[in-house]
PDB file of C-alpha atoms in Angstrom:
ATOM      1  CA  UNK A   1      81.548  84.247 113.757  1.00  0.00           C
ATOM      2  CA  UNK A   2      82.320  84.730 110.092  1.00  0.00           C
ATOM      3  CA  UNK A   3      81.143  87.565 107.867  1.00  0.00           C
ATOM      4  CA  UNK A   4      78.369  85.360 106.516  1.00  0.00           C
ATOM      5  CA  UNK A   5      74.964  85.836 108.121  1.00  0.00           C
ATOM      6  CA  UNK A   6      72.108  83.518 108.890  1.00  0.00           C
ATOM      7  CA  UNK A   7      69.536  85.799 107.242  1.00  0.00           C
ATOM      8  CA  UNK A   8      69.028  86.140 103.488  1.00  0.00           C
ATOM      9  CA  UNK A   9      69.702  89.564 102.061  1.00  0.00           C
ATOM     10  CA  UNK A  10      66.637  91.491 100.846  1.00  0.00           C
ATOM     11  CA  UNK A  11      66.171  91.769  97.089  1.00  0.00           C
ATOM     12  CA  UNK A  12      66.835  95.513  97.065  1.00  0.00           C
ATOM     13  CA  UNK A  13      66.435  97.668 100.174  1.00  0.00           C
ATOM     14  CA  UNK A  14      65.571 101.344  99.935  1.00  0.00           C
ATOM     15  CA  UNK A  15      66.789 102.372 103.378  1.00  0.00           C
ATOM     16  CA  UNK A  16      69.408 101.332 105.914  1.00  0.00           C
ATOM     17  CA  UNK A  17      68.675 102.242 109.548  1.00  0.00           C
ATOM     18  CA  UNK A  18      71.630 101.862 111.863  1.00  0.00           C
ATOM     19  CA  UNK A  19      72.273 102.479 115.523  1.00  0.00           C
ATOM     20  CA  UNK A  20      75.576 104.186 116.367  1.00  0.00           C
ATOM     21  CA  UNK A  21      77.226 103.233 119.663  1.00  0.00           C
ATOM     22  CA  UNK A  22      78.126  99.553 119.745  1.00  0.00           C
ATOM     23  CA  UNK A  23      76.882  99.172 116.187  1.00  0.00           C
ATOM     24  CA  UNK A  24      78.207 101.525 113.503  1.00  0.00           C
ATOM     25  CA  UNK A  25      80.838 103.081 115.754  1.00  0.00           C
ATOM     26  CA  UNK A  26      83.811 101.165 117.047  1.00  0.00           C
ATOM     27  CA  UNK A  27      84.387 101.106 120.782  1.00  0.00           C
ATOM     28  CA  UNK A  28      86.668 104.139 120.497  1.00  0.00           C
ATOM     29  CA  UNK A  29      83.678 106.053 119.036  1.00  0.00           C
ATOM     30  CA  UNK A  30      85.198 106.343 115.560  1.00  0.00           C
ATOM     31  CA  UNK A  31      83.795 105.411 112.163  1.00  0.00           C
ATOM     32  CA  UNK A  32      86.281 103.176 110.370  1.00  0.00           C
ATOM     33  CA  UNK A  33      87.465 103.946 106.843  1.00  0.00           C
ATOM     34  CA  UNK A  34      85.778 100.758 105.681  1.00  0.00           C
ATOM     35  CA  UNK A  35      82.450 101.865 107.146  1.00  0.00           C
ATOM     36  CA  UNK A  36      82.749 105.369 105.703  1.00  0.00           C
ATOM     37  CA  UNK A  37      83.287 103.834 102.265  1.00  0.00           C
ATOM     38  CA  UNK A  38      80.370 101.435 102.705  1.00  0.00           C
ATOM     39  CA  UNK A  39      77.983 104.229 103.704  1.00  0.00           C
ATOM     40  CA  UNK A  40      79.000 106.282 100.675  1.00  0.00           C
ATOM     41  CA  UNK A  41      78.600 103.276  98.390  1.00  0.00           C
ATOM     42  CA  UNK A  42      75.105 102.608  99.724  1.00  0.00           C
ATOM     43  CA  UNK A  43      73.985 106.166  99.008  1.00  0.00           C
ATOM     44  CA  UNK A  44      75.554 106.007  95.534  1.00  0.00           C
ATOM     45  CA  UNK A  45      73.541 102.839  94.908  1.00  0.00           C
ATOM     46  CA  UNK A  46      70.337 104.685  95.788  1.00  0.00           C
ATOM     47  CA  UNK A  47      69.941 103.272  99.289  1.00  0.00           C
ATOM     48  CA  UNK A  48      69.185 105.937 101.889  1.00  0.00           C
ATOM     49  CA  UNK A  49      70.978 105.797 105.232  1.00  0.00           C
ATOM     50  CA  UNK A  50      69.387 106.860 108.513  1.00  0.00           C
ATOM     51  CA  UNK A  51      71.320 107.054 111.755  1.00  0.00           C
ATOM     52  CA  UNK A  52      68.909 106.038 114.524  1.00  0.00           C
ATOM     53  CA  UNK A  53      70.409 106.591 117.946  1.00  0.00           C
ATOM     54  CA  UNK A  54      69.804 107.284 121.596  1.00  0.00           C
ATOM     55  CA  UNK A  55      72.337 110.096 121.401  1.00  0.00           C
ATOM     56  CA  UNK A  56      71.268 113.731 121.748  1.00  0.00           C
ATOM     57  CA  UNK A  57      71.626 115.984 118.724  1.00  0.00           C
ATOM     58  CA  UNK A  58      74.710 117.677 120.168  1.00  0.00           C
ATOM     59  CA  UNK A  59      76.613 114.356 120.109  1.00  0.00           C
ATOM     60  CA  UNK A  60      76.054 113.719 116.396  1.00  0.00           C
ATOM     61  CA  UNK A  61      79.247 115.374 115.180  1.00  0.00           C
ATOM     62  CA  UNK A  62      80.981 111.990 114.991  1.00  0.00           C
ATOM     63  CA  UNK A  63      78.780 110.980 112.010  1.00  0.00           C
ATOM     64  CA  UNK A  64      77.361 114.261 110.685  1.00  0.00           C
ATOM     65  CA  UNK A  65      79.688 114.177 107.667  1.00  0.00           C
ATOM     66  CA  UNK A  66      78.560 110.690 106.656  1.00  0.00           C
ATOM     67  CA  UNK A  67      74.870 111.335 105.890  1.00  0.00           C
ATOM     68  CA  UNK A  68      75.100 112.255 102.252  1.00  0.00           C
ATOM     69  CA  UNK A  69      71.824 112.649 100.428  1.00  0.00           C
ATOM     70  CA  UNK A  70      69.337 113.979 102.966  1.00  0.00           C
ATOM     71  CA  UNK A  71      71.151 114.697 106.215  1.00  0.00           C
ATOM     72  CA  UNK A  72      68.398 113.420 108.489  1.00  0.00           C
ATOM     73  CA  UNK A  73      69.017 111.476 111.679  1.00  0.00           C
ATOM     74  CA  UNK A  74      66.733 110.154 114.402  1.00  0.00           C
ATOM     75  CA  UNK A  75      68.068 111.014 117.851  1.00  0.00           C
ATOM     76  CA  UNK A  76      67.114 110.529 121.510  1.00  0.00           C
ATOM     77  CA  UNK A  77      65.539 107.121 120.819  1.00  0.00           C
ATOM     78  CA  UNK A  78      63.013 108.579 118.397  1.00  0.00           C
ATOM     79  CA  UNK A  79      62.142 111.788 120.239  1.00  0.00           C
ATOM     80  CA  UNK A  80      63.917 114.043 117.738  1.00  0.00           C
ATOM     81  CA  UNK A  81      64.479 114.052 113.980  1.00  0.00           C
ATOM     82  CA  UNK A  82      67.260 116.446 113.015  1.00  0.00           C
ATOM     83  CA  UNK A  83      68.673 117.769 109.744  1.00  0.00           C
ATOM     84  CA  UNK A  84      72.430 117.427 110.186  1.00  0.00           C
ATOM     85  CA  UNK A  85      73.049 119.318 106.959  1.00  0.00           C
ATOM     86  CA  UNK A  86      70.721 122.151 107.948  1.00  0.00           C
ATOM     87  CA  UNK A  87      72.525 123.441 110.987  1.00  0.00           C
ATOM     88  CA  UNK A  88      71.068 120.697 113.185  1.00  0.00           C
ATOM     89  CA  UNK A  89      67.573 122.025 112.581  1.00  0.00           C
ATOM     90  CA  UNK A  90      64.883 120.075 114.413  1.00  0.00           C
ATOM     91  CA  UNK A  91      62.553 118.506 111.857  1.00  0.00           C
ATOM     92  CA  UNK A  92      60.333 116.608 114.281  1.00  0.00           C
ATOM     93  CA  UNK A  93      60.033 116.570 118.082  1.00  0.00           C
ATOM     94  CA  UNK A  94      58.069 113.906 119.986  1.00  0.00           C
ATOM     95  CA  UNK A  95      58.416 115.110 123.542  1.00  0.00           C
ATOM     96  CA  UNK A  96      57.736 113.576 126.932  1.00  0.00           C
ATOM     97  CA  UNK A  97      54.764 115.181 128.687  1.00  0.00           C
ATOM     98  CA  UNK A  98      55.941 116.898 131.871  1.00  0.00           C
ATOM     99  CA  UNK A  99      53.099 115.561 133.992  1.00  0.00           C
ATOM    100  CA  UNK A 100      53.806 112.017 132.841  1.00  0.00           C
ATOM    101  CA  UNK A 101      57.521 112.498 133.519  1.00  0.00           C
ATOM    102  CA  UNK A 102      56.792 113.692 137.058  1.00  0.00           C
ATOM    103  CA  UNK A 103      54.607 110.640 137.615  1.00  0.00           C
ATOM    104  CA  UNK A 104      57.441 108.391 136.395  1.00  0.00           C
ATOM    105  CA  UNK A 105      59.884 110.078 138.774  1.00  0.00           C
ATOM    106  CA  UNK A 106      57.578 109.477 141.722  1.00  0.00           C
ATOM    107  CA  UNK A 107      56.850 105.883 140.699  1.00  0.00           C
ATOM    108  CA  UNK A 108      60.530 104.995 140.412  1.00  0.00           C
ATOM    109  CA  UNK A 109      61.452 106.765 143.634  1.00  0.00           C
ATOM    110  CA  UNK A 110      58.861 104.590 145.385  1.00  0.00           C
ATOM    111  CA  UNK A 111      59.715 101.319 143.598  1.00  0.00           C
ATOM    112  CA  UNK A 112      63.513 101.709 143.579  1.00  0.00           C
ATOM    113  CA  UNK A 113      64.756 103.987 146.361  1.00  0.00           C
ATOM    114  CA  UNK A 114      68.069 105.549 145.469  1.00  0.00           C
ATOM    115  CA  UNK A 115      67.116 106.244 141.856  1.00  0.00           C
ATOM    116  CA  UNK A 116      68.509 109.554 140.592  1.00  0.00           C
ATOM    117  CA  UNK A 117      67.468 111.421 137.471  1.00  0.00           C
ATOM    118  CA  UNK A 118      68.606 113.629 134.627  1.00  0.00           C
ATOM    119  CA  UNK A 119      66.441 115.550 132.175  1.00  0.00           C
ATOM    120  CA  UNK A 120      67.351 116.005 128.526  1.00  0.00           C
ATOM    121  CA  UNK A 121      65.575 118.820 126.686  1.00  0.00           C
ATOM    122  CA  UNK A 122      65.893 119.973 123.108  1.00  0.00           C
ATOM    123  CA  UNK A 123      68.160 122.849 124.141  1.00  0.00           C
ATOM    124  CA  UNK A 124      69.634 121.904 127.523  1.00  0.00           C
ATOM    125  CA  UNK A 125      70.474 119.180 130.019  1.00  0.00           C
ATOM    126  CA  UNK A 126      70.045 119.014 133.771  1.00  0.00           C
ATOM    127  CA  UNK A 127      70.651 116.414 136.453  1.00  0.00           C
ATOM    128  CA  UNK A 128      70.267 115.776 140.147  1.00  0.00           C
ATOM    129  CA  UNK A 129      73.196 116.300 142.558  1.00  0.00           C
ATOM    130  CA  UNK A 130      73.715 112.545 143.107  1.00  0.00           C
ATOM    131  CA  UNK A 131      73.550 111.653 139.400  1.00  0.00           C
ATOM    132  CA  UNK A 132      76.802 110.000 138.202  1.00  0.00           C
ATOM    133  CA  UNK A 133      79.533 112.559 137.427  1.00  0.00           C
ATOM    134  CA  UNK A 134      78.784 114.353 134.190  1.00  0.00           C
ATOM    135  CA  UNK A 135      80.820 116.812 132.180  1.00  0.00           C
ATOM    136  CA  UNK A 136      78.998 120.114 132.380  1.00  0.00           C
ATOM    137  CA  UNK A 137      77.904 121.792 129.179  1.00  0.00           C
ATOM    138  CA  UNK A 138      76.906 125.449 128.948  1.00  0.00           C
ATOM    139  CA  UNK A 139      73.425 125.777 130.391  1.00  0.00           C
ATOM    140  CA  UNK A 140      73.578 122.568 132.431  1.00  0.00           C
ATOM    141  CA  UNK A 141      71.486 122.834 135.600  1.00  0.00           C
ATOM    142  CA  UNK A 142      71.914 120.781 138.769  1.00  0.00           C
ATOM    143  CA  UNK A 143      68.638 120.463 140.671  1.00  0.00           C
ATOM    144  CA  UNK A 144      66.003 117.934 141.767  1.00  0.00           C
ATOM    145  CA  UNK A 145      64.187 116.271 138.880  1.00  0.00           C
ATOM    146  CA  UNK A 146      60.900 117.861 139.927  1.00  0.00           C
ATOM    147  CA  UNK A 147      62.407 121.332 139.528  1.00  0.00           C
ATOM    148  CA  UNK A 148      64.045 120.473 136.201  1.00  0.00           C
ATOM    149  CA  UNK A 149      60.747 119.164 134.842  1.00  0.00           C
ATOM    150  CA  UNK A 150      58.576 121.977 136.174  1.00  0.00           C
ATOM    151  CA  UNK A 151      60.773 124.491 134.409  1.00  0.00           C
ATOM    152  CA  UNK A 152      60.547 122.725 131.053  1.00  0.00           C
ATOM    153  CA  UNK A 153      58.513 124.471 128.385  1.00  0.00           C
ATOM    154  CA  UNK A 154      55.957 122.868 126.106  1.00  0.00           C
ATOM    155  CA  UNK A 155      57.363 124.322 122.882  1.00  0.00           C
ATOM    156  CA  UNK A 156      59.826 122.350 120.765  1.00  0.00           C
ATOM    157  CA  UNK A 157      62.564 124.780 121.775  1.00  0.00           C
ATOM    158  CA  UNK A 158      62.419 123.588 125.395  1.00  0.00           C
ATOM    159  CA  UNK A 159      60.606 120.250 125.195  1.00  0.00           C
ATOM    160  CA  UNK A 160      61.622 117.310 127.379  1.00  0.00           C
ATOM    161  CA  UNK A 161      62.833 114.598 125.020  1.00  0.00           C
ATOM    162  CA  UNK A 162      64.248 112.106 127.512  1.00  0.00           C
ATOM    163  CA  UNK A 163      64.201 111.384 131.220  1.00  0.00           C
ATOM    164  CA  UNK A 164      67.225 109.422 132.438  1.00  0.00           C
ATOM    165  CA  UNK A 165      67.080 107.273 135.579  1.00  0.00           C
ATOM    166  CA  UNK A 166      70.139 105.742 137.255  1.00  0.00           C
ATOM    167  CA  UNK A 167      70.265 103.254 140.100  1.00  0.00           C
ATOM    168  CA  UNK A 168      73.511 102.602 141.986  1.00  0.00           C
ATOM    169  CA  UNK A 169      73.016  98.926 142.844  1.00  0.00           C
ATOM    170  CA  UNK A 170      70.391  97.261 140.643  1.00  0.00           C
ATOM    171  CA  UNK A 171      71.519  95.326 137.575  1.00  0.00           C
ATOM    172  CA  UNK A 172      70.680  96.985 134.248  1.00  0.00           C
ATOM    173  CA  UNK A 173      68.127  94.400 133.121  1.00  0.00           C
ATOM    174  CA  UNK A 174      66.420  94.078 136.504  1.00  0.00           C
ATOM    175  CA  UNK A 175      66.077  97.867 136.710  1.00  0.00           C
ATOM    176  CA  UNK A 176      64.586  97.923 133.210  1.00  0.00           C
ATOM    177  CA  UNK A 177      62.079  95.210 134.077  1.00  0.00           C
ATOM    178  CA  UNK A 178      61.103  96.943 137.316  1.00  0.00           C
ATOM    179  CA  UNK A 179      60.660 100.297 135.592  1.00  0.00           C
ATOM    180  CA  UNK A 180      58.557  98.869 132.782  1.00  0.00           C
ATOM    181  CA  UNK A 181      56.342  97.088 135.302  1.00  0.00           C
ATOM    182  CA  UNK A 182      56.029 100.191 137.445  1.00  0.00           C
ATOM    183  CA  UNK A 183      55.848 102.986 134.883  1.00  0.00           C
ATOM    184  CA  UNK A 184      55.409 101.369 131.473  1.00  0.00           C
ATOM    185  CA  UNK A 185      51.831 102.694 131.287  1.00  0.00           C
ATOM    186  CA  UNK A 186      53.148 106.244 131.640  1.00  0.00           C
ATOM    187  CA  UNK A 187      56.086 106.316 129.230  1.00  0.00           C
ATOM    188  CA  UNK A 188      58.368 104.234 127.001  1.00  0.00           C
ATOM    189  CA  UNK A 189      61.285 102.813 129.000  1.00  0.00           C
ATOM    190  CA  UNK A 190      64.433 101.294 127.518  1.00  0.00           C
ATOM    191  CA  UNK A 191      68.191 101.218 127.971  1.00  0.00           C
ATOM    192  CA  UNK A 192      71.418 101.232 125.976  1.00  0.00           C
ATOM    193  CA  UNK A 193      74.064 101.651 128.662  1.00  0.00           C
ATOM    194  CA  UNK A 194      76.027  98.793 130.276  1.00  0.00           C
ATOM    195  CA  UNK A 195      75.118 100.379 133.632  1.00  0.00           C
ATOM    196  CA  UNK A 196      71.713 100.625 135.330  1.00  0.00           C
ATOM    197  CA  UNK A 197      70.772 103.728 133.343  1.00  0.00           C
ATOM    198  CA  UNK A 198      67.284 103.882 131.858  1.00  0.00           C
ATOM    199  CA  UNK A 199      66.139 106.097 129.002  1.00  0.00           C
ATOM    200  CA  UNK A 200      62.519 107.207 129.273  1.00  0.00           C
ATOM    201  CA  UNK A 201      60.570 108.768 126.395  1.00  0.00           C
ATOM    202  CA  UNK A 202      56.993 109.715 125.670  1.00  0.00           C
ATOM    203  CA  UNK A 203      54.525 106.847 125.576  1.00  0.00           C
ATOM    204  CA  UNK A 204      54.772 105.180 122.172  1.00  0.00           C
ATOM    205  CA  UNK A 205      57.978 107.011 121.238  1.00  0.00           C
ATOM    206  CA  UNK A 206      60.777 104.712 120.123  1.00  0.00           C
ATOM    207  CA  UNK A 207      63.337 104.329 117.397  1.00  0.00           C
ATOM    208  CA  UNK A 208      60.873 102.050 115.621  1.00  0.00           C
ATOM    209  CA  UNK A 209      57.841 104.325 115.737  1.00  0.00           C
ATOM    210  CA  UNK A 210      59.719 107.405 114.542  1.00  0.00           C
ATOM    211  CA  UNK A 211      61.520 105.450 111.833  1.00  0.00           C
ATOM    212  CA  UNK A 212      58.129 104.142 110.683  1.00  0.00           C
ATOM    213  CA  UNK A 213      56.812 107.716 110.466  1.00  0.00           C
ATOM    214  CA  UNK A 214      59.842 108.876 108.461  1.00  0.00           C
ATOM    215  CA  UNK A 215      59.578 105.903 106.109  1.00  0.00           C
ATOM    216  CA  UNK A 216      55.844 106.442 105.588  1.00  0.00           C
ATOM    217  CA  UNK A 217      56.573 110.039 104.548  1.00  0.00           C
ATOM    218  CA  UNK A 218      58.903 108.645 101.881  1.00  0.00           C
ATOM    219  CA  UNK A 219      56.649 105.831 100.730  1.00  0.00           C
ATOM    220  CA  UNK A 220      59.063 103.218 102.091  1.00  0.00           C
ATOM    221  CA  UNK A 221      57.617 100.041 103.576  1.00  0.00           C
ATOM    222  CA  UNK A 222      59.142  98.086 106.458  1.00  0.00           C
ATOM    223  CA  UNK A 223      60.029  95.309 104.017  1.00  0.00           C
ATOM    224  CA  UNK A 224      62.342  97.745 102.217  1.00  0.00           C
ATOM    225  CA  UNK A 225      64.318  98.583 105.369  1.00  0.00           C
ATOM    226  CA  UNK A 226      67.471  96.917 106.703  1.00  0.00           C
ATOM    227  CA  UNK A 227      68.250  97.727 110.352  1.00  0.00           C
ATOM    228  CA  UNK A 228      71.219  97.192 112.667  1.00  0.00           C
ATOM    229  CA  UNK A 229      71.507  97.338 116.451  1.00  0.00           C
ATOM    230  CA  UNK A 230      73.060  95.964 119.616  1.00  0.00           C
ATOM    231  CA  UNK A 231      71.101  97.021 122.719  1.00  0.00           C
ATOM    232  CA  UNK A 232      67.536  96.860 124.108  1.00  0.00           C
ATOM    233  CA  UNK A 233      66.644 100.293 122.722  1.00  0.00           C
ATOM    234  CA  UNK A 234      67.070  98.745 119.243  1.00  0.00           C
ATOM    235  CA  UNK A 235      64.735  95.794 119.772  1.00  0.00           C
ATOM    236  CA  UNK A 236      61.532  97.388 118.439  1.00  0.00           C
ATOM    237  CA  UNK A 237      63.316  98.808 115.391  1.00  0.00           C
ATOM    238  CA  UNK A 238      64.850  95.445 114.526  1.00  0.00           C
ATOM    239  CA  UNK A 239      61.476  93.767 114.871  1.00  0.00           C
ATOM    240  CA  UNK A 240      59.807  96.372 112.639  1.00  0.00           C
ATOM    241  CA  UNK A 241      62.338  96.297 109.794  1.00  0.00           C
ATOM    242  CA  UNK A 242      61.882  93.701 107.096  1.00  0.00           C
ATOM    243  CA  UNK A 243      65.498  92.595 107.512  1.00  0.00           C
ATOM    244  CA  UNK A 244      67.547  93.208 110.632  1.00  0.00           C
ATOM    245  CA  UNK A 245      70.938  92.297 112.028  1.00  0.00           C
ATOM    246  CA  UNK A 246      72.146  91.957 115.598  1.00  0.00           C
ATOM    247  CA  UNK A 247      75.784  92.811 116.032  1.00  0.00           C
ATOM    248  CA  UNK A 248      78.213  90.139 117.183  1.00  0.00           C
ATOM    249  CA  UNK A 249      78.426  92.047 120.481  1.00  0.00           C
ATOM    250  CA  UNK A 250      74.643  92.387 120.876  1.00  0.00           C
ATOM    251  CA  UNK A 251      72.476  91.940 123.971  1.00  0.00           C
ATOM    252  CA  UNK A 252      70.567  88.595 124.016  1.00  0.00           C
ATOM    253  CA  UNK A 253      67.218  90.377 123.550  1.00  0.00           C
ATOM    254  CA  UNK A 254      68.556  92.001 120.397  1.00  0.00           C
ATOM    255  CA  UNK A 255      69.742  88.676 118.994  1.00  0.00           C
ATOM    256  CA  UNK A 256      66.278  87.246 119.616  1.00  0.00           C
ATOM    257  CA  UNK A 257      64.566  90.183 117.877  1.00  0.00           C
ATOM    258  CA  UNK A 258      66.755  90.360 114.760  1.00  0.00           C
ATOM    259  CA  UNK A 259      66.312  88.245 111.661  1.00  0.00           C
ATOM    260  CA  UNK A 260      70.070  87.797 111.243  1.00  0.00           C
ATOM    261  CA  UNK A 261      73.481  88.422 112.778  1.00  0.00           C
ATOM    262  CA  UNK A 262      76.671  90.055 111.644  1.00  0.00           C
ATOM    263  CA  UNK A 263      80.092  90.458 113.204  1.00  0.00           C
ATOM    264  CA  UNK A 264      80.851  92.864 116.050  1.00  0.00           C
ATOM    265  CA  UNK A 265      81.102  96.622 115.776  1.00  0.00           C
ATOM    266  CA  UNK A 266      84.885  96.524 116.105  1.00  0.00           C
ATOM    267  CA  UNK A 267      84.951  94.206 113.090  1.00  0.00           C
ATOM    268  CA  UNK A 268      82.828  96.594 110.972  1.00  0.00           C
ATOM    269  CA  UNK A 269      79.751  94.384 111.080  1.00  0.00           C
ATOM    270  CA  UNK A 270      77.493  97.019 109.500  1.00  0.00           C
ATOM    271  CA  UNK A 271      79.931  97.559 106.633  1.00  0.00           C
ATOM    272  CA  UNK A 272      80.118  93.796 106.022  1.00  0.00           C
ATOM    273  CA  UNK A 273      76.397  93.661 105.263  1.00  0.00           C
ATOM    274  CA  UNK A 274      76.264  96.955 103.353  1.00  0.00           C
ATOM    275  CA  UNK A 275      79.039  95.763 101.066  1.00  0.00           C
ATOM    276  CA  UNK A 276      76.980  92.670 100.265  1.00  0.00           C
ATOM    277  CA  UNK A 277      73.855  94.756  99.652  1.00  0.00           C
ATOM    278  CA  UNK A 278      75.691  97.146  97.344  1.00  0.00           C
ATOM    279  CA  UNK A 279      77.342  94.301  95.424  1.00  0.00           C
ATOM    280  CA  UNK A 280      73.928  92.707  94.854  1.00  0.00           C
ATOM    281  CA  UNK A 281      72.449  96.044  93.735  1.00  0.00           C
ATOM    282  CA  UNK A 282      75.272  96.560  91.227  1.00  0.00           C
ATOM    283  CA  UNK A 283      74.802  93.039  89.884  1.00  0.00           C
ATOM    284  CA  UNK A 284      71.078  93.695  89.414  1.00  0.00           C
ATOM    285  CA  UNK A 285      71.785  96.989  87.651  1.00  0.00           C
ATOM    286  CA  UNK A 286      74.247  95.387  85.253  1.00  0.00           C
ATOM    287  CA  UNK A 287      72.019  92.416  84.456  1.00  0.00           C
TER     288      UNK A 287
END
């Protein structure tokens, strides 16, 4: 694939929304010099940049220095909006109801025996004993999902933002389909991992819905947004944005949802498009 895309560039976007892993970040989890320069150029041209990721807030250090004007990022697949310039202050929390999460746990245990769970909260992380090996952080608790969820508080400071479900033998897409069929009426279910690891949020919570809320607060319409992504948890966001690009390494569902394609993350596919957007903006300004 060349750097040209099969989608026309928007006249003048006001906001760029980009996923991180597999999209903005290279496979070694770094931001290339070219991408750093492109992000800075976009902000200088008056185009806001939002990082929209499945990552928890505590894993945002890799890009925290590259949000220039406002410092906001959407994390945990839309469950949290954080101010990276304000000491990682939580601006918005859209939690997963504990009762609904417990119902999802039971439904998946019944439908897919062998499923194991982890619980991500705003301030801590816990997982079941058979969950895939995980590097412990301070405050990490190992216990059954039911115990982890029962001990979660309702306040933002201890809200459940994501339930993670892993299956040892199912394929990633078949597990996603099964979970959506079984528990899609209880919560939003998606995935971004190459393994059978599902990410479960509150019903109606997604990258797209939280991005739409943030844009509405700024008077930005979907037509003024350019979005980038590579995995199923990006599909709704790419469909919502007026212009969207699937990475060259994207999942087939992402390619189908996006209005255009760019090159892979390791080839700086996001930067390729941003450079074109900025060049067009400068031409318009000088006309």
